[in-house]
Amino acid sequence: MSDRYQGFASTPIGRLLVKNLGLPNPTALERWSEGSPLVDGVVVLGGEGRLAEVLPTTLDGLGIASTTALADDVRAKALVLDATGITDTTGLVALQEFFTPLMRRLDTCPRVVVLGTPPETLTGGERVAQRALEGFTRSMGKEIGRGGTVQLVYVAPAADGAIASTLAFLLSPKSAYVSGQVVRIGAHGATTTDPVADWTRPLAGKVALVTGASRGIGEEIARVLHRDGATVVGVDVPQAASELQTLMGELDGDHLVLDITAKDAPQRIAHHLREHHGGVDVVVHNAGITRDRRLANMAADRWSSVVAVNLTAPELITRELLDAGVVHAGGRIIGVASIAGIAGNVGQTNYATSKAGVIGLVDSLRDELGDGITVNAVAPGFIITQMTAAVPFATREVGQRLNAMAQGGLPVDVAETIAWFASAGSGAVNGNVVRVCGQMMLGA
């Protein structure tokens, strides 16, 4: 599906109207394609914190060029500031001193990452200063324009060596529709991660389960995980069996046709994974439905069906896979929540309840899991799919423009975020909920 307004705004008459009427002017976002470098340009590094020494080596290992001084005739593709050295509020001036001279020297679709220390691990003035970074990055994300993104990554002191996969994602076009986010590394559980032999195939040899895999976002998740080297096991309902089988055949994967809300579904999934694949490494709870109505008109079956598919089934399946030992050590459990579960939405009390519950599932498991298993979730905003194409035009246009990028995202944006969580190099990325929403103006 395409964004017709964005296409019109790029035409000669569209550009004229956008300029004269002050209409939104969304930049065409750069997205990663196989064979491309992670960063097509130079990354400028700044700051004098504890990560300053490891950053150049880490980026070099990813094939990313970096410098501390930008040449006069060069534009920056990305900026990374190590703010872990800011220990009091007077030190926050380092943000202005580093970024202000470089803001007009950014390339199109630039990336900005600020690295800090989790405030909850600190006390006194240092805790105050590190918490202040959130206001800075969220505001900068709404100023940067030109398709740019801004993120804050809190790195626990023991996790300094576990930042590569997160930088590879946040500095590359893979994070095209992720902005204004706060990511924690090493805050829950492991502070180290497995080495990645090949960053182009970080899931080589892994088995990935994807529910709701036959179409839409689920199909794109399956494709991206397969691209990254995983053997994908797709799950979907009998009505989608033909599409599921065709897709899994194309991806040289496996499929399981069942209703995830069936009483025996968790046991059947666990049995299939154990018997046919020896277990599973990545579990993606993508299957979801909507049954929208205002609460005053909400029938019981509309409520219960949404909660059953979107929340109860993922919870029960996860518990069965863990209790039965089907999830391998170093496994990844990934939920698909929604911006509706954070900000709410008119006519979606059932859906928002279920998606907030997915966030609750992350919170409940993040400190409970052992063996290097992690749990995280994505929270998509307005993603352009066949389903959103059916939304009335005016509602759809408003939904697409109410974010810092003035456009909707694509299914691949959700899939790339999930692939980052799933990566073998993301062992210290645990307990996060990352919005894939172009930094919506509401629900921040």
CSV table of N, CA and C in Angstrom, one decimal, residues 359-419:
chain,number,residue,atom,x,y,z
A,359,ILE,N,2.2,-5.4,27.0
A,359,ILE,CA,3.3,-4.7,27.7
A,359,ILE,C,3.5,-5.2,29.2
A,360,GLY,N,2.3,-5.5,29.8
A,360,GLY,CA,2.4,-6.1,31.1
A,360,GLY,C,3.1,-7.5,31.1
A,361,LEU,N,2.9,-8.2,30.0
A,361,LEU,CA,3.6,-9.5,29.9
A,361,LEU,C,5.1,-9.4,29.9
A,362,VAL,N,5.6,-8.3,29.2
A,362,VAL,CA,7.0,-8.0,29.2
A,362,VAL,C,7.4,-7.7,30.6
A,363,ASP,N,6.7,-6.8,31.3
A,363,ASP,CA,7.1,-6.4,32.6
A,363,ASP,C,7.1,-7.6,33.6
A,364,SER,N,6.2,-8.5,33.4
A,364,SER,CA,6.1,-9.6,34.4
A,364,SER,C,7.2,-10.7,34.2
A,365,LEU,N,7.7,-10.8,32.9
A,365,LEU,CA,8.7,-11.8,32.6
A,365,LEU,C,10.1,-11.3,32.6
A,366,ARG,N,10.3,-10.0,32.5
A,366,ARG,CA,11.7,-9.5,32.2
A,366,ARG,C,12.7,-9.9,33.3
A,367,ASP,N,12.3,-9.9,34.6
A,367,ASP,CA,13.2,-10.3,35.7
A,367,ASP,C,13.1,-11.7,36.1
A,368,GLU,N,12.2,-12.5,35.4
A,368,GLU,CA,11.9,-13.8,35.8
A,368,GLU,C,12.7,-14.8,34.9
A,369,LEU,N,13.0,-14.5,33.7
A,369,LEU,CA,13.6,-15.4,32.8
A,369,LEU,C,15.1,-15.7,33.1
A,370,GLY,N,15.5,-16.9,32.8
A,370,GLY,CA,16.9,-17.2,33.0
A,370,GLY,C,17.5,-17.7,31.7
A,371,ASP,N,18.7,-18.3,31.7
A,371,ASP,CA,19.3,-18.9,30.5
A,371,ASP,C,19.5,-17.9,29.4
A,372,GLY,N,19.6,-16.7,29.7
A,372,GLY,CA,19.9,-15.7,28.7
A,372,GLY,C,18.7,-15.4,27.8
A,373,ILE,N,17.5,-15.8,28.2
A,373,ILE,CA,16.2,-15.6,27.4
A,373,ILE,C,15.8,-14.1,27.7
A,374,THR,N,15.4,-13.4,26.7
A,374,THR,CA,14.9,-12.1,26.8
A,374,THR,C,13.4,-11.9,26.4
A,375,VAL,N,12.8,-10.9,26.8
A,375,VAL,CA,11.4,-10.6,26.4
A,375,VAL,C,11.3,-9.1,26.2
A,376,ASN,N,10.8,-8.7,25.0
A,376,ASN,CA,10.6,-7.3,24.6
A,376,ASN,C,9.3,-7.2,23.8
A,377,ALA,N,8.9,-6.0,23.5
A,377,ALA,CA,7.7,-5.8,22.6
A,377,ALA,C,7.9,-4.6,21.7
A,378,VAL,N,7.2,-4.6,20.6
A,378,VAL,CA,7.1,-3.5,19.7
A,378,VAL,C,5.7,-2.9,19.9
A,379,ALA,N,5.5,-1.6,19.7
A,379,ALA,CA,4.2,-1.0,19.8
A,379,ALA,C,4.0,-0.2,18.6
A,380,PRO,N,3.5,-0.8,17.5
A,380,PRO,CA,3.3,-0.1,16.2
A,380,PRO,C,2.3,1.1,16.4
A,381,GLY,N,2.5,2.1,15.6
A,381,GLY,CA,1.5,3.2,15.5
A,381,GLY,C,0.7,3.0,14.2
A,382,PHE,N,0.6,4.0,13.3
A,382,PHE,CA,-0.1,3.9,12.1
A,382,PHE,C,0.7,3.2,11.0
A,383,ILE,N,0.5,1.9,10.8
A,383,ILE,CA,1.2,1.2,9.8
A,383,ILE,C,0.3,0.9,8.6
A,384,ILE,N,0.8,1.3,7.4
A,384,ILE,CA,0.0,1.2,6.2
A,384,ILE,C,-0.1,-0.3,5.8
A,385,THR,N,-1.3,-0.9,5.9
A,385,THR,CA,-1.6,-2.2,5.5
A,385,THR,C,-2.9,-2.3,4.8
A,386,GLN,N,-3.3,-3.4,4.3
A,386,GLN,CA,-4.6,-3.6,3.7
A,386,GLN,C,-5.7,-3.2,4.7
A,387,MET,N,-5.5,-3.5,6.0
A,387,MET,CA,-6.5,-3.2,7.0
A,387,MET,C,-6.7,-1.7,7.2
A,388,THR,N,-5.6,-1.0,7.2
A,388,THR,CA,-5.7,0.5,7.4
A,388,THR,C,-6.2,1.1,6.1
A,389,ALA,N,-6.0,0.5,5.0
A,389,ALA,CA,-6.6,1.0,3.7
A,389,ALA,C,-8.1,1.1,3.8
A,390,ALA,N,-8.7,0.3,4.6
A,390,ALA,CA,-10.2,0.3,4.7
A,390,ALA,C,-10.7,1.4,5.6
A,391,VAL,N,-9.8,2.1,6.3
A,391,VAL,CA,-10.2,3.1,7.3
A,391,VAL,C,-10.7,4.3,6.4
A,392,PRO,N,-11.8,5.0,6.9
A,392,PRO,CA,-12.2,6.2,6.1
A,392,PRO,C,-11.1,7.2,5.8
A,393,PHE,N,-11.2,7.8,4.7
A,393,PHE,CA,-10.1,8.6,4.2
A,393,PHE,C,-9.6,9.7,5.2
A,394,ALA,N,-10.6,10.5,5.7
A,394,ALA,CA,-10.2,11.5,6.6
A,394,ALA,C,-9.5,11.0,7.9
A,395,THR,N,-10.1,9.9,8.4
A,395,THR,CA,-9.5,9.3,9.6
A,395,THR,C,-8.1,8.8,9.3
A,396,ARG,N,-7.9,8.2,8.2
A,396,ARG,CA,-6.6,7.6,7.8
A,396,ARG,C,-5.6,8.7,7.6
A,397,GLU,N,-6.0,9.9,7.0
A,397,GLU,CA,-5.0,10.9,6.8
A,397,GLU,C,-4.6,11.6,8.1
A,398,VAL,N,-5.5,11.7,9.0
A,398,VAL,CA,-5.1,12.3,10.3
A,398,VAL,C,-4.2,11.3,11.0
A,399,GLY,N,-4.5,10.0,11.0
A,399,GLY,CA,-3.7,9.0,11.7
A,399,GLY,C,-2.3,9.0,11.1
A,400,GLN,N,-2.1,9.2,9.8
A,400,GLN,CA,-0.8,9.2,9.2
A,400,GLN,C,0.0,10.4,9.5
A,401,ARG,N,-0.6,11.6,9.7
A,401,ARG,CA,0.1,12.8,9.9
A,401,ARG,C,0.5,13.2,11.3
A,402,LEU,N,-0.2,12.6,12.3
A,402,LEU,CA,0.0,13.0,13.7
A,402,LEU,C,1.3,12.3,14.3
A,403,ASN,N,2.4,12.5,13.6
A,403,ASN,CA,3.7,12.0,14.1
A,403,ASN,C,4.8,12.9,13.5
A,404,ALA,N,5.9,12.8,14.1
A,404,ALA,CA,7.0,13.7,13.8
A,404,ALA,C,7.5,13.6,12.3
A,405,MET,N,7.1,12.4,11.7
A,405,MET,CA,7.5,12.2,10.3
A,405,MET,C,6.4,12.5,9.3
A,406,ALA,N,5.2,12.8,9.8
A,406,ALA,CA,4.0,13.2,9.0
A,406,ALA,C,3.7,12.1,8.0
A,407,GLN,N,3.8,10.8,8.4
A,407,GLN,CA,3.5,9.7,7.4
A,407,GLN,C,3.3,8.4,8.2
A,408,GLY,N,2.6,7.5,7.6
A,408,GLY,CA,2.5,6.2,8.2
A,408,GLY,C,3.7,5.3,7.9
A,409,GLY,N,3.9,4.3,8.8
A,409,GLY,CA,5.0,3.4,8.6
A,409,GLY,C,4.6,2.2,7.7
A,410,LEU,N,5.5,1.3,7.5
A,410,LEU,CA,5.3,0.1,6.6
A,410,LEU,C,5.5,-1.1,7.5
A,411,PRO,N,4.9,-2.2,7.1
A,411,PRO,CA,5.1,-3.5,7.9
A,411,PRO,C,6.6,-3.8,8.1
A,412,VAL,N,7.4,-3.5,7.1
A,412,VAL,CA,8.9,-3.8,7.3
A,412,VAL,C,9.5,-3.1,8.5
A,413,ASP,N,8.9,-1.9,8.8
A,413,ASP,CA,9.5,-1.1,10.0
A,413,ASP,C,9.3,-1.9,11.3
A,414,VAL,N,8.1,-2.5,11.4
A,414,VAL,CA,7.8,-3.4,12.6
A,414,VAL,C,8.7,-4.6,12.5
A,415,ALA,N,8.9,-5.2,11.4
A,415,ALA,CA,9.7,-6.4,11.2
A,415,ALA,C,11.1,-6.2,11.5
A,416,GLU,N,11.7,-5.0,11.1
A,416,GLU,CA,13.1,-4.7,11.4
A,416,GLU,C,13.3,-4.6,12.9
A,417,THR,N,12.4,-3.9,13.6
A,417,THR,CA,12.5,-3.8,15.0
A,417,THR,C,12.5,-5.1,15.7
A,418,ILE,N,11.6,-6.0,15.3
A,418,ILE,CA,11.6,-7.3,15.9
A,418,ILE,C,12.9,-8.1,15.6
A,419,ALA,N,13.4,-7.9,14.4
A,419,ALA,CA,14.7,-8.6,14.0
A,419,ALA,C,15.8,-8.1,14.9
